[in-house]
PDB file of C-alpha atoms and ligand atoms in Angstrom:
ATOM      1  CA  UNK A1342      92.250 133.420  96.276  1.00 56.00           C
ATOM      2  CA  UNK A1343      92.788 130.231  94.247  1.00 68.00           C
ATOM      3  CA  UNK A1344      89.785 127.961  93.786  1.00 80.00           C
ATOM      4  CA  UNK A1345      90.247 124.528  95.385  1.00 89.00           C
ATOM      5  CA  UNK A1346      91.279 121.700  93.069  1.00 94.00           C
ATOM      6  CA  UNK A1347      88.466 119.298  92.428  1.00 96.00           C
ATOM      7  CA  UNK A1348      89.444 115.784  93.526  1.00 97.00           C
ATOM      8  CA  UNK A1349      87.369 112.692  92.721  1.00 98.00           C
ATOM      9  CA  UNK A1350      88.241 109.494  94.614  1.00 98.00           C
ATOM     10  CA  UNK A1351      87.535 106.020  93.206  1.00 98.00           C
ATOM     11  CA  UNK A1352      87.172 103.193  95.734  1.00 98.00           C
ATOM     12  CA  UNK A1353      86.106  99.569  96.010  1.00 98.00           C
ATOM     13  CA  UNK A1354      86.522  98.525  99.642  1.00 98.00           C
ATOM     14  CA  UNK A1355      87.078  99.571 103.233  1.00 98.00           C
ATOM     15  CA  UNK A1356      88.432 103.030 102.310  1.00 98.00           C
ATOM     16  CA  UNK A1357      91.219 103.694 104.801  1.00 98.00           C
ATOM     17  CA  UNK A1358      93.148 105.611 102.144  1.00 98.00           C
ATOM     18  CA  UNK A1359      90.030 107.662 101.408  1.00 98.00           C
ATOM     19  CA  UNK A1360      89.717 108.328 105.151  1.00 98.00           C
ATOM     20  CA  UNK A1361      93.304 109.578 105.274  1.00 98.00           C
ATOM     21  CA  UNK A1362      92.467 112.067 102.515  1.00 97.00           C
ATOM     22  CA  UNK A1363      89.215 113.145 104.191  1.00 96.00           C
ATOM     23  CA  UNK A1364      90.991 113.628 107.539  1.00 94.00           C
ATOM     24  CA  UNK A1365      93.801 115.575 105.959  1.00 92.00           C
ATOM     25  CA  UNK A1366      91.407 117.885 104.103  1.00 89.00           C
ATOM     26  CA  UNK A1367      89.481 118.467 107.331  1.00 84.00           C
ATOM     27  CA  UNK A1368      92.582 119.059 109.446  1.00 79.00           C
ATOM     28  CA  UNK A1369      94.190 121.420 107.000  1.00 66.00           C
ATOM     29  CA  UNK A1370      90.987 123.393 106.695  1.00 63.00           C
ATOM     30  CA  UNK A1371      91.317 124.461 110.301  1.00 62.00           C
ATOM     31  CA  UNK A1372      95.104 124.604 110.487  1.00 59.00           C
ATOM     32  CA  UNK A1373      96.828 127.941 110.027  1.00 54.00           C
ATOM     33  CA  UNK A1374      99.503 126.264 107.959  1.00 53.00           C
ATOM     34  CA  UNK A1375      96.827 124.862 105.633  1.00 50.00           C
ATOM     35  CA  UNK A1376      98.229 123.964 102.280  1.00 55.00           C
ATOM     36  CA  UNK A1377      96.010 121.228 100.949  1.00 57.00           C
ATOM     37  CA  UNK A1378      92.616 122.438 102.145  1.00 52.00           C
ATOM     38  CA  UNK A1379      93.028 125.720 100.355  1.00 59.00           C
ATOM     39  CA  UNK A1380      93.442 123.893  97.109  1.00 80.00           C
ATOM     40  CA  UNK A1381      91.958 120.373  97.400  1.00 90.00           C
ATOM     41  CA  UNK A1382      88.334 119.413  97.808  1.00 94.00           C
ATOM     42  CA  UNK A1383      86.963 115.889  97.448  1.00 97.00           C
ATOM     43  CA  UNK A1384      83.913 116.577  95.304  1.00 97.00           C
ATOM     44  CA  UNK A1385      82.732 112.996  94.861  1.00 98.00           C
ATOM     45  CA  UNK A1386      83.553 109.422  95.815  1.00 98.00           C
ATOM     46  CA  UNK A1387      82.768 106.815  93.168  1.00 98.00           C
ATOM     47  CA  UNK A1388      82.645 103.156  94.152  1.00 98.00           C
ATOM     48  CA  UNK A1389      82.726 100.026  92.027  1.00 98.00           C
ATOM     49  CA  UNK A1390      81.051  98.201  94.922  1.00 98.00           C
ATOM     50  CA  UNK A1391      77.737  99.285  96.443  1.00 98.00           C
ATOM     51  CA  UNK A1392      78.651  97.686  99.793  1.00 98.00           C
ATOM     52  CA  UNK A1393      82.074  99.311 100.122  1.00 98.00           C
ATOM     53  CA  UNK A1394      82.644 100.714 103.609  1.00 98.00           C
ATOM     54  CA  UNK A1395      84.379 103.604 101.856  1.00 98.00           C
ATOM     55  CA  UNK A1396      80.898 104.869 100.903  1.00 98.00           C
ATOM     56  CA  UNK A1397      79.910 105.061 104.576  1.00 98.00           C
ATOM     57  CA  UNK A1398      83.068 107.067 105.283  1.00 98.00           C
ATOM     58  CA  UNK A1399      82.260 109.454 102.429  1.00 98.00           C
ATOM     59  CA  UNK A1400      78.650 109.925 103.557  1.00 98.00           C
ATOM     60  CA  UNK A1401      79.791 110.610 107.121  1.00 98.00           C
ATOM     61  CA  UNK A1402      82.000 113.335 105.718  1.00 98.00           C
ATOM     62  CA  UNK A1403      79.096 114.738 103.660  1.00 98.00           C
ATOM     63  CA  UNK A1404      80.777 113.911 100.390  1.00 98.00           C
ATOM     64  CA  UNK A1405      78.597 113.054  97.429  1.00 98.00           C
ATOM     65  CA  UNK A1406      78.803 109.383  96.385  1.00 98.00           C
ATOM     66  CA  UNK A1407      77.932 107.332  93.367  1.00 98.00           C
ATOM     67  CA  UNK A1408      78.110 103.606  92.652  1.00 98.00           C
ATOM     68  CA  UNK A1409      79.106 102.145  89.311  1.00 98.00           C
ATOM     69  CA  UNK A1410      77.023  99.568  87.453  1.00 98.00           C
ATOM     70  CA  UNK A1411      78.348  96.009  87.772  1.00 97.00           C
ATOM     71  CA  UNK A1412      78.482  95.122  84.067  1.00 97.00           C
ATOM     72  CA  UNK A1413      81.820  96.158  82.631  1.00 97.00           C
ATOM     73  CA  UNK A1414      80.554  98.012  79.549  1.00 97.00           C
ATOM     74  CA  UNK A1415      77.938  99.901  81.560  1.00 98.00           C
ATOM     75  CA  UNK A1416      80.510 100.690  84.237  1.00 98.00           C
ATOM     76  CA  UNK A1417      83.019 102.077  81.747  1.00 98.00           C
ATOM     77  CA  UNK A1418      80.413 104.295  80.073  1.00 98.00           C
ATOM     78  CA  UNK A1419      78.979 105.513  83.388  1.00 98.00           C
ATOM     79  CA  UNK A1420      82.443 106.311  84.750  1.00 98.00           C
ATOM     80  CA  UNK A1421      83.512 108.194  81.642  1.00 98.00           C
ATOM     81  CA  UNK A1422      80.298 110.239  81.559  1.00 98.00           C
ATOM     82  CA  UNK A1423      80.372 111.025  85.269  1.00 98.00           C
ATOM     83  CA  UNK A1424      84.012 112.115  85.162  1.00 98.00           C
ATOM     84  CA  UNK A1425      83.277 114.196  82.088  1.00 98.00           C
ATOM     85  CA  UNK A1426      80.476 115.935  83.999  1.00 98.00           C
ATOM     86  CA  UNK A1427      82.551 116.472  87.114  1.00 98.00           C
ATOM     87  CA  UNK A1428      85.665 117.629  85.241  1.00 98.00           C
ATOM     88  CA  UNK A1429      87.998 116.853  88.155  1.00 98.00           C
ATOM     89  CA  UNK A1430      91.494 118.298  88.369  1.00 98.00           C
ATOM     90  CA  UNK A1431      92.668 115.039  89.925  1.00 98.00           C
ATOM     91  CA  UNK A1432      91.303 111.492  90.106  1.00 98.00           C
ATOM     92  CA  UNK A1433      92.639 109.352  92.950  1.00 98.00           C
ATOM     93  CA  UNK A1434      92.393 105.572  92.851  1.00 98.00           C
ATOM     94  CA  UNK A1435      92.300 104.656  96.537  1.00 98.00           C
ATOM     95  CA  UNK A1436      91.891 100.901  96.678  1.00 98.00           C
ATOM     96  CA  UNK A1437      89.953 100.924  93.382  1.00 98.00           C
ATOM     97  CA  UNK A1438      89.975  97.323  92.195  1.00 96.00           C
ATOM     98  CA  UNK A1439      88.841  97.706  88.573  1.00 97.00           C
ATOM     99  CA  UNK A1440      90.803  98.521  85.449  1.00 95.00           C
ATOM    100  CA  UNK A1441      90.386 102.124  84.332  1.00 97.00           C
ATOM    101  CA  UNK A1442      89.538 102.010  80.600  1.00 98.00           C
ATOM    102  CA  UNK A1443      92.130 103.385  78.188  1.00 98.00           C
ATOM    103  CA  UNK A1444      89.668 106.027  76.957  1.00 98.00           C
ATOM    104  CA  UNK A1445      89.501 107.525  80.473  1.00 98.00           C
ATOM    105  CA  UNK A1446      93.272 107.263  80.975  1.00 98.00           C
ATOM    106  CA  UNK A1447      93.823 109.160  77.695  1.00 98.00           C
ATOM    107  CA  UNK A1448      91.164 111.752  78.415  1.00 98.00           C
ATOM    108  CA  UNK A1449      92.552 112.489  81.896  1.00 98.00           C
ATOM    109  CA  UNK A1450      96.223 112.014  81.036  1.00 97.00           C
ATOM    110  CA  UNK A1451      98.511 112.732  84.003  1.00 97.00           C
ATOM    111  CA  UNK A1452      95.493 113.484  86.156  1.00 98.00           C
ATOM    112  CA  UNK A1453      94.912 110.002  87.606  1.00 98.00           C
ATOM    113  CA  UNK A1454      97.043 108.663  90.459  1.00 98.00           C
ATOM    114  CA  UNK A1455      97.019 105.280  92.201  1.00 98.00           C
ATOM    115  CA  UNK A1456      98.383 103.917  95.459  1.00 98.00           C
ATOM    116  CA  UNK A1457      99.907 100.439  95.224  1.00 98.00           C
ATOM    117  CA  UNK A1458     101.173  98.455  98.226  1.00 98.00           C
ATOM    118  CA  UNK A1459     104.534  97.375  96.751  1.00 98.00           C
ATOM    119  CA  UNK A1460     107.678  98.999  95.419  1.00 98.00           C
ATOM    120  CA  UNK A1461     106.825  99.139  91.724  1.00 98.00           C
ATOM    121  CA  UNK A1462     107.847  97.896  89.227  1.00 98.00           C
ATOM    122  CA  UNK A1463     108.088  94.864  91.553  1.00 98.00           C
ATOM    123  CA  UNK A1464     104.863  93.040  92.344  1.00 98.00           C
ATOM    124  CA  UNK A1465     102.228  94.853  90.251  1.00 98.00           C
ATOM    125  CA  UNK A1466      98.628  93.618  90.083  1.00 98.00           C
ATOM    126  CA  UNK A1467      96.728  91.675  92.702  1.00 97.00           C
ATOM    127  CA  UNK A1468      97.959  90.551  96.169  1.00 98.00           C
ATOM    128  CA  UNK A1469     101.290  92.394  95.978  1.00 98.00           C
ATOM    129  CA  UNK A1470     102.072  91.767  99.656  1.00 98.00           C
ATOM    130  CA  UNK A1471     101.699  87.998  99.129  1.00 98.00           C
ATOM    131  CA  UNK A1472     103.797  88.233  95.969  1.00 98.00           C
ATOM    132  CA  UNK A1473     106.586  89.946  97.933  1.00 98.00           C
ATOM    133  CA  UNK A1474     106.495  87.331 100.720  1.00 98.00           C
ATOM    134  CA  UNK A1475     106.332  84.387  98.305  1.00 98.00           C
ATOM    135  CA  UNK A1476     109.238  85.825  96.321  1.00 98.00           C
ATOM    136  CA  UNK A1477     111.356  86.061  99.459  1.00 98.00           C
ATOM    137  CA  UNK A1478     111.888  89.814  99.105  1.00 98.00           C
ATOM    138  CA  UNK A1479     113.633  91.502 102.048  1.00 98.00           C
ATOM    139  CA  UNK A1480     112.057  94.886 101.377  1.00 98.00           C
ATOM    140  CA  UNK A1481     108.717  96.016 100.014  1.00 98.00           C
ATOM    141  CA  UNK A1482     106.680  99.171 100.498  1.00 98.00           C
ATOM    142  CA  UNK A1483     104.253 101.340  98.613  1.00 99.00           C
ATOM    143  CA  UNK A1484     104.172 103.505  95.517  1.00 99.00           C
ATOM    144  CA  UNK A1485     102.032 106.403  94.352  1.00 99.00           C
ATOM    145  CA  UNK A1486     102.141 106.629  90.577  1.00 98.00           C
ATOM    146  CA  UNK A1487     100.350 108.164  87.627  1.00 98.00           C
ATOM    147  CA  UNK A1488      97.994 105.775  85.895  1.00 98.00           C
ATOM    148  CA  UNK A1489      98.813 104.859  82.320  1.00 98.00           C
ATOM    149  CA  UNK A1490      97.266 102.179  80.137  1.00 96.00           C
ATOM    150  CA  UNK A1491      99.188  99.326  81.751  1.00 96.00           C
ATOM    151  CA  UNK A1492      98.690  97.680  85.143  1.00 96.00           C
ATOM    152  CA  UNK A1493     100.481  99.663  87.884  1.00 98.00           C
ATOM    153  CA  UNK A1494     102.996 100.771  85.271  1.00 97.00           C
ATOM    154  CA  UNK A1495     102.777 104.589  85.114  1.00 98.00           C
ATOM    155  CA  UNK A1496     105.414 107.157  86.187  1.00 98.00           C
ATOM    156  CA  UNK A1497     106.316 106.900  89.876  1.00 98.00           C
ATOM    157  CA  UNK A1498     105.630 109.949  92.063  1.00 98.00           C
ATOM    158  CA  UNK A1499     106.550 108.779  95.590  1.00 98.00           C
ATOM    159  CA  UNK A1500     107.737 105.548  97.195  1.00 98.00           C
ATOM    160  CA  UNK A1501     108.330 104.324 100.724  1.00 98.00           C
ATOM    161  CA  UNK A1502     110.127 101.125 101.623  1.00 98.00           C
ATOM    162  CA  UNK A1503     109.482  98.848 104.602  1.00 98.00           C
ATOM    163  CA  UNK A1504     111.608  95.951 105.795  1.00 98.00           C
ATOM    164  CA  UNK A1505     110.295  92.396 105.529  1.00 98.00           C
ATOM    165  CA  UNK A1506     111.322  90.184 108.457  1.00 98.00           C
ATOM    166  CA  UNK A1507     111.325  86.381 108.545  1.00 98.00           C
ATOM    167  CA  UNK A1508     108.153  86.166 110.610  1.00 98.00           C
ATOM    168  CA  UNK A1509     106.165  88.396 108.247  1.00 98.00           C
ATOM    169  CA  UNK A1510     103.094  87.058 106.485  1.00 98.00           C
ATOM    170  CA  UNK A1511     101.146  88.720 103.665  1.00 98.00           C
ATOM    171  CA  UNK A1512      98.760  90.094 106.305  1.00 98.00           C
ATOM    172  CA  UNK A1513     101.422  91.440 108.656  1.00 98.00           C
ATOM    173  CA  UNK A1514     103.210  93.036 105.702  1.00 98.00           C
ATOM    174  CA  UNK A1515      99.956  94.661 104.512  1.00 98.00           C
ATOM    175  CA  UNK A1516      99.429  96.040 108.010  1.00 98.00           C
ATOM    176  CA  UNK A1517     102.997  97.376 108.113  1.00 98.00           C
ATOM    177  CA  UNK A1518     102.663  99.085 104.721  1.00 98.00           C
ATOM    178  CA  UNK A1519      99.191 100.612 105.225  1.00 98.00           C
ATOM    179  CA  UNK A1520     100.091 103.662 107.380  1.00 98.00           C
ATOM    180  CA  UNK A1521     102.817 104.516 104.858  1.00 98.00           C
ATOM    181  CA  UNK A1522     100.218 104.349 102.058  1.00 98.00           C
ATOM    182  CA  UNK A1523      98.056 106.867 103.876  1.00 98.00           C
ATOM    183  CA  UNK A1524     100.920 109.299 104.372  1.00 98.00           C
ATOM    184  CA  UNK A1525     102.279 108.893 100.853  1.00 98.00           C
ATOM    185  CA  UNK A1526      98.885 109.339  99.181  1.00 98.00           C
ATOM    186  CA  UNK A1527      98.106 112.488 101.166  1.00 97.00           C
ATOM    187  CA  UNK A1528     101.554 113.861 100.281  1.00 97.00           C
ATOM    188  CA  UNK A1529     101.115 113.114  96.596  1.00 98.00           C
ATOM    189  CA  UNK A1530      97.689 114.792  96.482  1.00 97.00           C
ATOM    190  CA  UNK A1531      99.146 117.757  98.303  1.00 94.00           C
ATOM    191  CA  UNK A1532     102.032 118.022  95.836  1.00 96.00           C
ATOM    192  CA  UNK A1533      99.713 117.684  92.850  1.00 96.00           C
ATOM    193  CA  UNK A1534      97.276 120.294  94.111  1.00 94.00           C
ATOM    194  CA  UNK A1535     100.122 122.670  94.860  1.00 92.00           C
ATOM    195  CA  UNK A1536     101.335 122.176  91.274  1.00 94.00           C
ATOM    196  CA  UNK A1537     104.644 120.845  92.533  1.00 95.00           C
ATOM    197  CA  UNK A1538     104.803 117.842  90.191  1.00 97.00           C
ATOM    198  CA  UNK A1539     106.444 117.924  86.772  1.00 98.00           C
ATOM    199  CA  UNK A1540     106.524 114.880  84.480  1.00 98.00           C
ATOM    200  CA  UNK A1541     109.140 114.285  81.817  1.00 97.00           C
ATOM    201  CA  UNK A1542     108.636 110.934  80.141  1.00 95.00           C
ATOM    202  CA  UNK A1543     108.795 108.365  82.927  1.00 97.00           C
ATOM    203  CA  UNK A1544     110.469 110.701  85.372  1.00 98.00           C
ATOM    204  CA  UNK A1545     108.509 112.711  87.901  1.00 98.00           C
ATOM    205  CA  UNK A1546     110.163 115.756  89.447  1.00 98.00           C
ATOM    206  CA  UNK A1547     108.986 117.346  92.678  1.00 98.00           C
ATOM    207  CA  UNK A1548     109.469 121.084  92.263  1.00 95.00           C
TER     208      UNK A1548
HETATM  209  C1  GRF B2944      95.383  99.322  99.816  1.00 78.95           C
HETATM  210  O1  GRF B2944      96.409  98.481 100.258  1.00 78.95           O
HETATM  211  C2  GRF B2944      95.693  99.839  98.434  1.00 78.95           C
HETATM  212  O2  GRF B2944      97.025 100.130  98.244  1.00 78.95           O
HETATM  213  C3  GRF B2944      95.294  98.673  97.587  1.00 78.95           C
HETATM  214  O3  GRF B2944      94.097  98.199  98.180  1.00 78.95           O
HETATM  215  C4  GRF B2944      94.106  98.550  99.557  1.00 78.95           C
HETATM  216  C5  GRF B2944      92.882  99.371  99.811  1.00 78.95           C
HETATM  217  O4  GRF B2944      92.764  99.742 101.128  1.00 78.95           O
HETATM  218  N1  GRF B2944      95.191  99.008  96.194  1.00 78.95           N
HETATM  219  P1  GRF B2944      91.702 100.828 101.580  1.00 78.95           P
HETATM  220  O5  GRF B2944      90.388 100.492 100.875  1.00 78.95           O
HETATM  221  O6  GRF B2944      92.202 102.183 101.191  1.00 78.95           O
HETATM  222  O7  GRF B2944      91.599 100.641 103.057  1.00 78.95           O
END
């Protein structure tokens, strides 16, 4: 039997995307059709914020947690060392609000994925839902992509669009996109752990 893939999740806030991953791992563990549970295990949750509700979710699921130091240099060193120790197969940024240093991106090339609540390459960076509303976009959505050294600029794995209506605000759009984020992130982790993702340059093929 294959050993489960070791997944480390980086968080900063409320952790609904983390919860979607935890729930999926738990569900698939008991399901006969289990695909992900056989091959994905969240081995640690690392938070940039000691008060993140995501940490409570992880503890409730009996997942080991650690919190990063607040000073940037210390944080970068701690994160690199911890990831080096853990040697994860996959690192998931699930609402992680800090920049991942280039040294880590290089070291874990094509092993770090991020969920972003916009259709990249539109509206990268902070407050993407507000950016989409302010721009007058008629569609937005979410993207799961590999992390490269830029901001939200790596190869795109999966995307889902949602319609923006005239009454939408940044908050209502965020609420509309969120359940799609959860589904998309779980799917991407599943595909990765099942070795169904091939990258050629910027293009990602699902095999
Ligand atoms: C999500 O919208 C995610 O895409 C963005 O930050 C939010 C985090 O939500 N990067 P949560 O912490 O997973 O609930």
